[in-house]
GROMACS .gro file of C-alpha atoms in nm:
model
  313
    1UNK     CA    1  11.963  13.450  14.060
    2UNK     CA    2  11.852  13.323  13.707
    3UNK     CA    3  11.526  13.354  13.638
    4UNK     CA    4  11.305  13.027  13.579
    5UNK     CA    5  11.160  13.026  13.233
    6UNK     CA    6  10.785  12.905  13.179
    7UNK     CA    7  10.683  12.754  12.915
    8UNK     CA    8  10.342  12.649  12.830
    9UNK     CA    9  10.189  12.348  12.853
   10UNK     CA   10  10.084  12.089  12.546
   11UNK     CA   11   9.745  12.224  12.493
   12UNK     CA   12   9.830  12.576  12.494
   13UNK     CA   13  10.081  12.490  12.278
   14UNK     CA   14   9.847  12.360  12.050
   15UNK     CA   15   9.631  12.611  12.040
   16UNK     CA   16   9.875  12.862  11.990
   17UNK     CA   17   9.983  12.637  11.660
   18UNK     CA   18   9.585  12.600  11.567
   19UNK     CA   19   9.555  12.916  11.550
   20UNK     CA   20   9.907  13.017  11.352
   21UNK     CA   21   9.758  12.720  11.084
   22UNK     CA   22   9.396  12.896  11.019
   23UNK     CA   23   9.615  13.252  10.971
   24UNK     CA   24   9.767  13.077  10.713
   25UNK     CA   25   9.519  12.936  10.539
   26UNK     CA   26   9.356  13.282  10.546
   27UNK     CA   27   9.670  13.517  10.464
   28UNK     CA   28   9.892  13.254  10.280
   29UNK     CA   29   9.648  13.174  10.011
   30UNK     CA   30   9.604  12.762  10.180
   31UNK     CA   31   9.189  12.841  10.130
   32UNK     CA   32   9.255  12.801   9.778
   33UNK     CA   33   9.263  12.362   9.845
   34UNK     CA   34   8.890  12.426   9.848
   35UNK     CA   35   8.756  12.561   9.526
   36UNK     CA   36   9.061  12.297   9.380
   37UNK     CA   37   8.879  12.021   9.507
   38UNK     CA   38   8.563  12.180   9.388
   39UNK     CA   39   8.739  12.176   9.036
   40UNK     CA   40   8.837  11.834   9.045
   41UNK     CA   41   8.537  11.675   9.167
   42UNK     CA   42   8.347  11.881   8.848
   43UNK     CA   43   8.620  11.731   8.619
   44UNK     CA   44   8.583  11.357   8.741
   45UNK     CA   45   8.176  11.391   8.739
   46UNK     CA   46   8.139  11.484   8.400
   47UNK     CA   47   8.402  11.266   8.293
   48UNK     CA   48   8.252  10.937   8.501
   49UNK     CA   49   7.969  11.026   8.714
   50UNK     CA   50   7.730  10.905   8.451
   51UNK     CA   51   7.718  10.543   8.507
   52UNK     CA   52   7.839  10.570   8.882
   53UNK     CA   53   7.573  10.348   9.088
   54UNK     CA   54   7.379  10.247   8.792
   55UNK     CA   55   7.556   9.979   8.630
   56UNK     CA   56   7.895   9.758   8.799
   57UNK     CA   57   8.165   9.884   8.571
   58UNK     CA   58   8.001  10.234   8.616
   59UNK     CA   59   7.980  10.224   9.001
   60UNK     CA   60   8.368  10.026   8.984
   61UNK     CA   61   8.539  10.359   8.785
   62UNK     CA   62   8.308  10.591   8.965
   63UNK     CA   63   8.437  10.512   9.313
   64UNK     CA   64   8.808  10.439   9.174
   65UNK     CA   65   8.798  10.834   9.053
   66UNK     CA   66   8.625  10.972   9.343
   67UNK     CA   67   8.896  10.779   9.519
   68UNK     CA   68   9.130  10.956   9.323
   69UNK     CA   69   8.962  11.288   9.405
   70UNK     CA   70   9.003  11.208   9.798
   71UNK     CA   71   9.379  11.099   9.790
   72UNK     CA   72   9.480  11.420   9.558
   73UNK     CA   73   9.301  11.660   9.784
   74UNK     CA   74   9.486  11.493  10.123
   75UNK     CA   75   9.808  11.499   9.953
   76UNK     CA   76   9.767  11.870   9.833
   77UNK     CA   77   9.621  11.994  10.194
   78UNK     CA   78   9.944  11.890  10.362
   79UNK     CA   79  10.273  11.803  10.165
   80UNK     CA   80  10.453  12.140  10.222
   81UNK     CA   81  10.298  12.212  10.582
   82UNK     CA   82  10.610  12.051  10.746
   83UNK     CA   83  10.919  12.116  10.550
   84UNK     CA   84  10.831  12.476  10.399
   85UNK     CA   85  10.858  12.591  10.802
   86UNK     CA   86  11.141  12.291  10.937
   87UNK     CA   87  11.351  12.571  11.038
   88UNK     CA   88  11.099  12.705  11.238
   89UNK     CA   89  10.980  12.366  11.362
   90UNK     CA   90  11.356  12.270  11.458
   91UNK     CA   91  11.419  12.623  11.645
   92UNK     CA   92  11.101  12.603  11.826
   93UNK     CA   93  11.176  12.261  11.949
   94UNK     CA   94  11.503  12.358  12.096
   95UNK     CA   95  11.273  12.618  12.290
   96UNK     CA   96  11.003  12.389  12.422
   97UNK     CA   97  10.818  12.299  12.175
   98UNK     CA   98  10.632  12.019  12.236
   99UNK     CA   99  10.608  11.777  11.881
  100UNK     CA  100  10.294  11.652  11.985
  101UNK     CA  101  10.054  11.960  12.009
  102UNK     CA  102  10.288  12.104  11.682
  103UNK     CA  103  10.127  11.754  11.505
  104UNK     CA  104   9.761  11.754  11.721
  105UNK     CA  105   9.767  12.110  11.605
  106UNK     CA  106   9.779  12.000  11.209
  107UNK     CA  107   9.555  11.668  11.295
  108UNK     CA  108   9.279  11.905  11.379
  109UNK     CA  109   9.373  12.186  11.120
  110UNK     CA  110   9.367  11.922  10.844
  111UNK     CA  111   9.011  11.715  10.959
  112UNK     CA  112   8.871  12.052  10.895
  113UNK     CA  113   8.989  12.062  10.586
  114UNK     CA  114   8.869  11.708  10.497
  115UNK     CA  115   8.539  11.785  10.618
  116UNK     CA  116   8.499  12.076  10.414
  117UNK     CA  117   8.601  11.875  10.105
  118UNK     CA  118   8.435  11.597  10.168
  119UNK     CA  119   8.087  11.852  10.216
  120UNK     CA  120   8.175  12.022   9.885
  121UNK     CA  121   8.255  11.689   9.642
  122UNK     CA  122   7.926  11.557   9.791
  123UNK     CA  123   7.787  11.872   9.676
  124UNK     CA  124   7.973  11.910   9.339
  125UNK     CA  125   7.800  11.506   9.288
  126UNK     CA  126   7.457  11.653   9.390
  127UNK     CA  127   7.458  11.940   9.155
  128UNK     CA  128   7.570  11.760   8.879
  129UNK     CA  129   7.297  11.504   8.916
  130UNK     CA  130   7.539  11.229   9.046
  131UNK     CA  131   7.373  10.904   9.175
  132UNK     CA  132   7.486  10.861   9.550
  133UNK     CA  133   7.413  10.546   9.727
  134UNK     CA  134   7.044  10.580   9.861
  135UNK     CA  135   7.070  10.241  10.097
  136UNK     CA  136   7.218  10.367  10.450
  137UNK     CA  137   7.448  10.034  10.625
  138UNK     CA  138   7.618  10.204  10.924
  139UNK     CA  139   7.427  10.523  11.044
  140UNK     CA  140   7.089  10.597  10.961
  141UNK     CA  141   7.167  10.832  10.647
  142UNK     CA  142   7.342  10.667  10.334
  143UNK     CA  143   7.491  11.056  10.249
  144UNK     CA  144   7.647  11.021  10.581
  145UNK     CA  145   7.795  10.680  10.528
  146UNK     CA  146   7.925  10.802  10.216
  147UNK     CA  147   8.057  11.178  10.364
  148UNK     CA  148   8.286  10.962  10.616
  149UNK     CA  149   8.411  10.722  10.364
  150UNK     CA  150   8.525  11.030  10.147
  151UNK     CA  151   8.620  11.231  10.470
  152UNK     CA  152   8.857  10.916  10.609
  153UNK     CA  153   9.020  10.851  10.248
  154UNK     CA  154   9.097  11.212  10.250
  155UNK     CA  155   9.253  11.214  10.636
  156UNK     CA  156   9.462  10.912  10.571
  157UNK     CA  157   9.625  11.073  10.225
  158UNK     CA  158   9.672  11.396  10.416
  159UNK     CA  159   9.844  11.249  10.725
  160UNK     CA  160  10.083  11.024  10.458
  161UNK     CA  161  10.176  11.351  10.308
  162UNK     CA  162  10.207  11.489  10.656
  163UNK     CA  163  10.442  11.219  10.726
  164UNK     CA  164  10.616  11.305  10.355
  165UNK     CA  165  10.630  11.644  10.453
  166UNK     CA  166  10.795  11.536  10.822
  167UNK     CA  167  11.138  11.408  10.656
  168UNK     CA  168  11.155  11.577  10.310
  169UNK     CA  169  11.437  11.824  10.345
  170UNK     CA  170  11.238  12.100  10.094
  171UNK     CA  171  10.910  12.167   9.940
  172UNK     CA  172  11.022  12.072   9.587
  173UNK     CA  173  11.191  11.738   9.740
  174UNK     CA  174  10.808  11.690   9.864
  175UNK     CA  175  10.638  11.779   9.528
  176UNK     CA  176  10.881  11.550   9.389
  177UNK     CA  177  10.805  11.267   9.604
  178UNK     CA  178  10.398  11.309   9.586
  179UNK     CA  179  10.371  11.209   9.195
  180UNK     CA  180  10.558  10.875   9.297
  181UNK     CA  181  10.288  10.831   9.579
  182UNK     CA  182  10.034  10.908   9.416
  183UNK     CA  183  10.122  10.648   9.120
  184UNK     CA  184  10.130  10.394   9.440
  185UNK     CA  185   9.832  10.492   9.536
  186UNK     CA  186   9.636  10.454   9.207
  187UNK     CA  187   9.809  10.158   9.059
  188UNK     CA  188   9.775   9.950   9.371
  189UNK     CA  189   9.404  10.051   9.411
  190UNK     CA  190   9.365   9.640   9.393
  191UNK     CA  191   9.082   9.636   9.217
  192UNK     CA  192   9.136   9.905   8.858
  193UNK     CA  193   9.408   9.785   8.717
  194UNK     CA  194   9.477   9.344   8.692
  195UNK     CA  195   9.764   9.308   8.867
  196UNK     CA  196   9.933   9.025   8.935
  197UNK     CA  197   9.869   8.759   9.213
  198UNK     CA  198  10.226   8.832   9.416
  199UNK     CA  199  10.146   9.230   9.397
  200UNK     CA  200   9.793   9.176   9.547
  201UNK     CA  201   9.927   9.200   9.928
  202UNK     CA  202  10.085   9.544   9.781
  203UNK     CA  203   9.718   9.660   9.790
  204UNK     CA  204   9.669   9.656  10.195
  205UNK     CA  205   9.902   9.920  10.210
  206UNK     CA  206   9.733  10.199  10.027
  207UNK     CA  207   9.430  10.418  10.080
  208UNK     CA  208   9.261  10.398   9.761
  209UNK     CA  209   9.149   9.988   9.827
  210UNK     CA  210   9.012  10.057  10.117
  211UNK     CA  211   8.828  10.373   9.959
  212UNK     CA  212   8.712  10.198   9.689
  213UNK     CA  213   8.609   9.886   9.877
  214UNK     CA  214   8.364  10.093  10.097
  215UNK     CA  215   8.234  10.330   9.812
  216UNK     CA  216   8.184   9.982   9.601
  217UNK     CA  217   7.981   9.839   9.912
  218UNK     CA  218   7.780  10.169  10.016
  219UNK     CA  219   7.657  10.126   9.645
  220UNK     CA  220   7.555   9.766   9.613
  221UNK     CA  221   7.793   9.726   9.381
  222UNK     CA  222   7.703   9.342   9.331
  223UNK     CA  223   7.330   9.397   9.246
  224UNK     CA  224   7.365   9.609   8.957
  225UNK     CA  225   7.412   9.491   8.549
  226UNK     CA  226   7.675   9.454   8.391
  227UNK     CA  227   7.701   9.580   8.044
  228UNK     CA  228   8.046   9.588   7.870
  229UNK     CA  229   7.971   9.232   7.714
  230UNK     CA  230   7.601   9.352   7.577
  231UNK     CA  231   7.793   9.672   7.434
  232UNK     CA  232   8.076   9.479   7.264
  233UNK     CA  233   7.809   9.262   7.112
  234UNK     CA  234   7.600   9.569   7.027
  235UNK     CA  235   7.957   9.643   6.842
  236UNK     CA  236   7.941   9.376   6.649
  237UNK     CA  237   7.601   9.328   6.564
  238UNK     CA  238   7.720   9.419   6.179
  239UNK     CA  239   7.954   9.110   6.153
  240UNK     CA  240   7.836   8.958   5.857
  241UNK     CA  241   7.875   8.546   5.836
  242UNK     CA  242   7.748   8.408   5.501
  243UNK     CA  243   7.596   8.687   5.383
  244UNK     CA  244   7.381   8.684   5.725
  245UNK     CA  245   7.418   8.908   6.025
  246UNK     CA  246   7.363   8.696   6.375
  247UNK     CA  247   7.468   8.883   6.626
  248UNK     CA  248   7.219   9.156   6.507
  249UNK     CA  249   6.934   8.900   6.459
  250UNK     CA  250   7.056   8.755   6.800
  251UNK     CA  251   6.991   9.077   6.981
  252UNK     CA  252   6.691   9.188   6.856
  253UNK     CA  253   6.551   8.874   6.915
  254UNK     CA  254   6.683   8.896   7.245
  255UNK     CA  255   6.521   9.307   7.273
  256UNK     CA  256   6.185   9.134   7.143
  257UNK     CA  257   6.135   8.907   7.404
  258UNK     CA  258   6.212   9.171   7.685
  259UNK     CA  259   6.546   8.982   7.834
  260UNK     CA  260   6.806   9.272   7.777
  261UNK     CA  261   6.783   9.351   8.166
  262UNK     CA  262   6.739   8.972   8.218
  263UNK     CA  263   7.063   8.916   8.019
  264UNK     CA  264   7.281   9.186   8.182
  265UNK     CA  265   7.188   9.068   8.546
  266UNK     CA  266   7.260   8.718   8.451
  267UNK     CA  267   7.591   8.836   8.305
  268UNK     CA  268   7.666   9.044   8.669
  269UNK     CA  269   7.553   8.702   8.864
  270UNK     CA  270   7.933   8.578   8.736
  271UNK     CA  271   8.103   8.888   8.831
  272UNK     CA  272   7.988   8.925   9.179
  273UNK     CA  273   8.305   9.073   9.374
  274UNK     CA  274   8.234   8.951   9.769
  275UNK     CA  275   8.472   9.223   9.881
  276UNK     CA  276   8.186   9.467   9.781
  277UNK     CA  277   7.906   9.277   9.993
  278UNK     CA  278   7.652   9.541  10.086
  279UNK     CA  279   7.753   9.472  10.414
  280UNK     CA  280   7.791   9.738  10.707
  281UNK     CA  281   8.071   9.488  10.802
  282UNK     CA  282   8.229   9.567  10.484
  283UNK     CA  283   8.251   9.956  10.538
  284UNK     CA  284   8.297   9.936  10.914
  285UNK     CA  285   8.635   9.730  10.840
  286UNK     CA  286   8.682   9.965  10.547
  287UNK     CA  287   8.664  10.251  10.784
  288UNK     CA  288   8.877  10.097  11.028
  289UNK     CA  289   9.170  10.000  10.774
  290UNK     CA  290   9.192  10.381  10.709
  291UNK     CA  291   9.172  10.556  11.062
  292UNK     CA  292   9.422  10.294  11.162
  293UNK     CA  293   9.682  10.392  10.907
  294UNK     CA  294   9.570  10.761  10.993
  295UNK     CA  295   9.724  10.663  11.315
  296UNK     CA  296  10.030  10.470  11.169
  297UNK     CA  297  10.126  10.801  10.979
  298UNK     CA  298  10.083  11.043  11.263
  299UNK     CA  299  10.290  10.809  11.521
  300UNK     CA  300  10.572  10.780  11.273
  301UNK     CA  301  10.547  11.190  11.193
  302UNK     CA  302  10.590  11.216  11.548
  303UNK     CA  303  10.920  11.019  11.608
  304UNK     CA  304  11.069  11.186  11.315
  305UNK     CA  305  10.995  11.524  11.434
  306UNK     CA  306  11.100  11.464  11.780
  307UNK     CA  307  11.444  11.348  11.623
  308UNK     CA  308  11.474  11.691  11.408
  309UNK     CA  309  11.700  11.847  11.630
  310UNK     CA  310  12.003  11.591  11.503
  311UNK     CA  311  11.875  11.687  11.147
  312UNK     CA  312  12.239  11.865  11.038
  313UNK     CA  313  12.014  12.009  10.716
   0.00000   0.00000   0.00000
């Protein structure tokens, strides 16, 4: 009489898998994501936190970067979690193992990553005297508005490199492929770079624009100056014209009668972006747009890993 084999059930799967993940990152050097995104967010600061929040083409490069800081830490936390153990995965499978705790398993792993990078950027920001919105428009704390944005931009990279990591047959095929989505990613931001009307839809299906959107909003992006024209004219002020110099007499006039801050607002007024409303609206949908393609990524990671058993690799 055969014996009847057991196996366990979805949530002890899971746990077992939990627990296999935080070995890892303790024994297979995966803690060192954390004092990498404490590196980068240091970098990006000093290179464009001075302006972030203060003036609108500050606060529009400050949350495009720490954008950029959120969708490099996802895509580093989980691009090689998949494929650098597929054997594993696709032996384990044959045994029993259920695909969805093996994925709920890295879902939870990889929020606690997220969390803790999302903690220590807000803290890299803080000690390097980094404006951070000081308005809440969702909960009752604006650093806790702004600790979800940054902890749902992160989550949504991390589960698309989950998904990379799901179907690429090695770890260098997956380092390959991250440069190329990462060059989506940025370049479709929809609101950096001008691109072209046709290309705008493009933008919808990336998690910087939503990331930016909400960071833009959380800071009141539309109140603040503007001051690229006032510095190009400051440029300029030397521009001689018949022996005369107008632009400089233009500007100190202008500096004499107290309307610099008069002039930049007025120049802002016509570069209002309504997409960056200070509107809890605005970050709610933000919000939304990202734990919905969280969602999207993990149901397709899935159905590829429940199909790795007719992977011939």
């Amino acid at each position: 009489m055969k014996k009847k084999i057991r196996r366990r059930g979805r949530f002890s799967q899971t746990i077992i898998y939990l627990g296999k993940l935080f070995r890892m990152f303790l024994f297979q050097n995966d803690w060192k994501v954390l004092p990498m995104s404490a590196v980068i967010a240091g970098l990006v600061c000093f290179a464009v936190g001075g302006n972030l929040y203060k003036t609108m083409e500050g606060t529009l490069m400050g949350s495009f970067a720490i954008s950029c800081i959120c969708v490099w830490n996802g895509f580093f936390n989980s691009i090689q979690s998949i494929c650098r153990e597929r054997s594993i995965v696709k032996r384990e499978h044959r045994s029993g193992l259920h695909i969805s705790s093996y994925v709920l398993a890295h879902m939870i792993y990889q929020a606690t990553l997220c969390i803790a990078q999302a903690v220590i950027t807000i803290s890299v920001c803080d000690a390097m005297k980094v404006k951070l919105p000081n308005e809440p428009l969702v909960t009752p704390y604006p650093i806790l508005d702004f600790g979800i944005t940054l902890f749902l931009i992160t989550y949504a990279a991390d589960m698309l490199a989950l998904l990379i990591s799901s179907f690429a047959k090695t770890t260098t095929a997956a380092m390959t492929i991250m440069p190329f989505m990462l060059i989506v990613q940025l370049l479709f931001s929809g609101a950096f770079f001008n691109l072209p009307e046709q290309a705008m839809p493009l933008t919808n299906l990336t998690v910087t624009k939503f990331g930016l959107t909400s960071l833009c909003a959380q800071g009141d992006y539309n109140s603040l100056p503007m001051v690229s024209i006032w510095n190009s004219a400051v440029k300029l002020k030397g521009v001689d014209v018949g022996g005369e110099k107008p632009i400089q007499e233009a500007l100190k006039a202008i500096e004499e009668n107290g309307s610099r801050e008069e002039i930049l607002m007025r120049t802002a007024e016509y570069n209002q972006n309504p997409a960056y409303a200070f509107d809890p609206d605005v970050v709610v949908g933000c919000w939304m747009a990202l734990i919905l393609w969280s969602i999207a990524y993990i149901i397709v990671t899935i159905i590829m890993l429940e199909n790795i058993d007719k992977d011939k690799r």
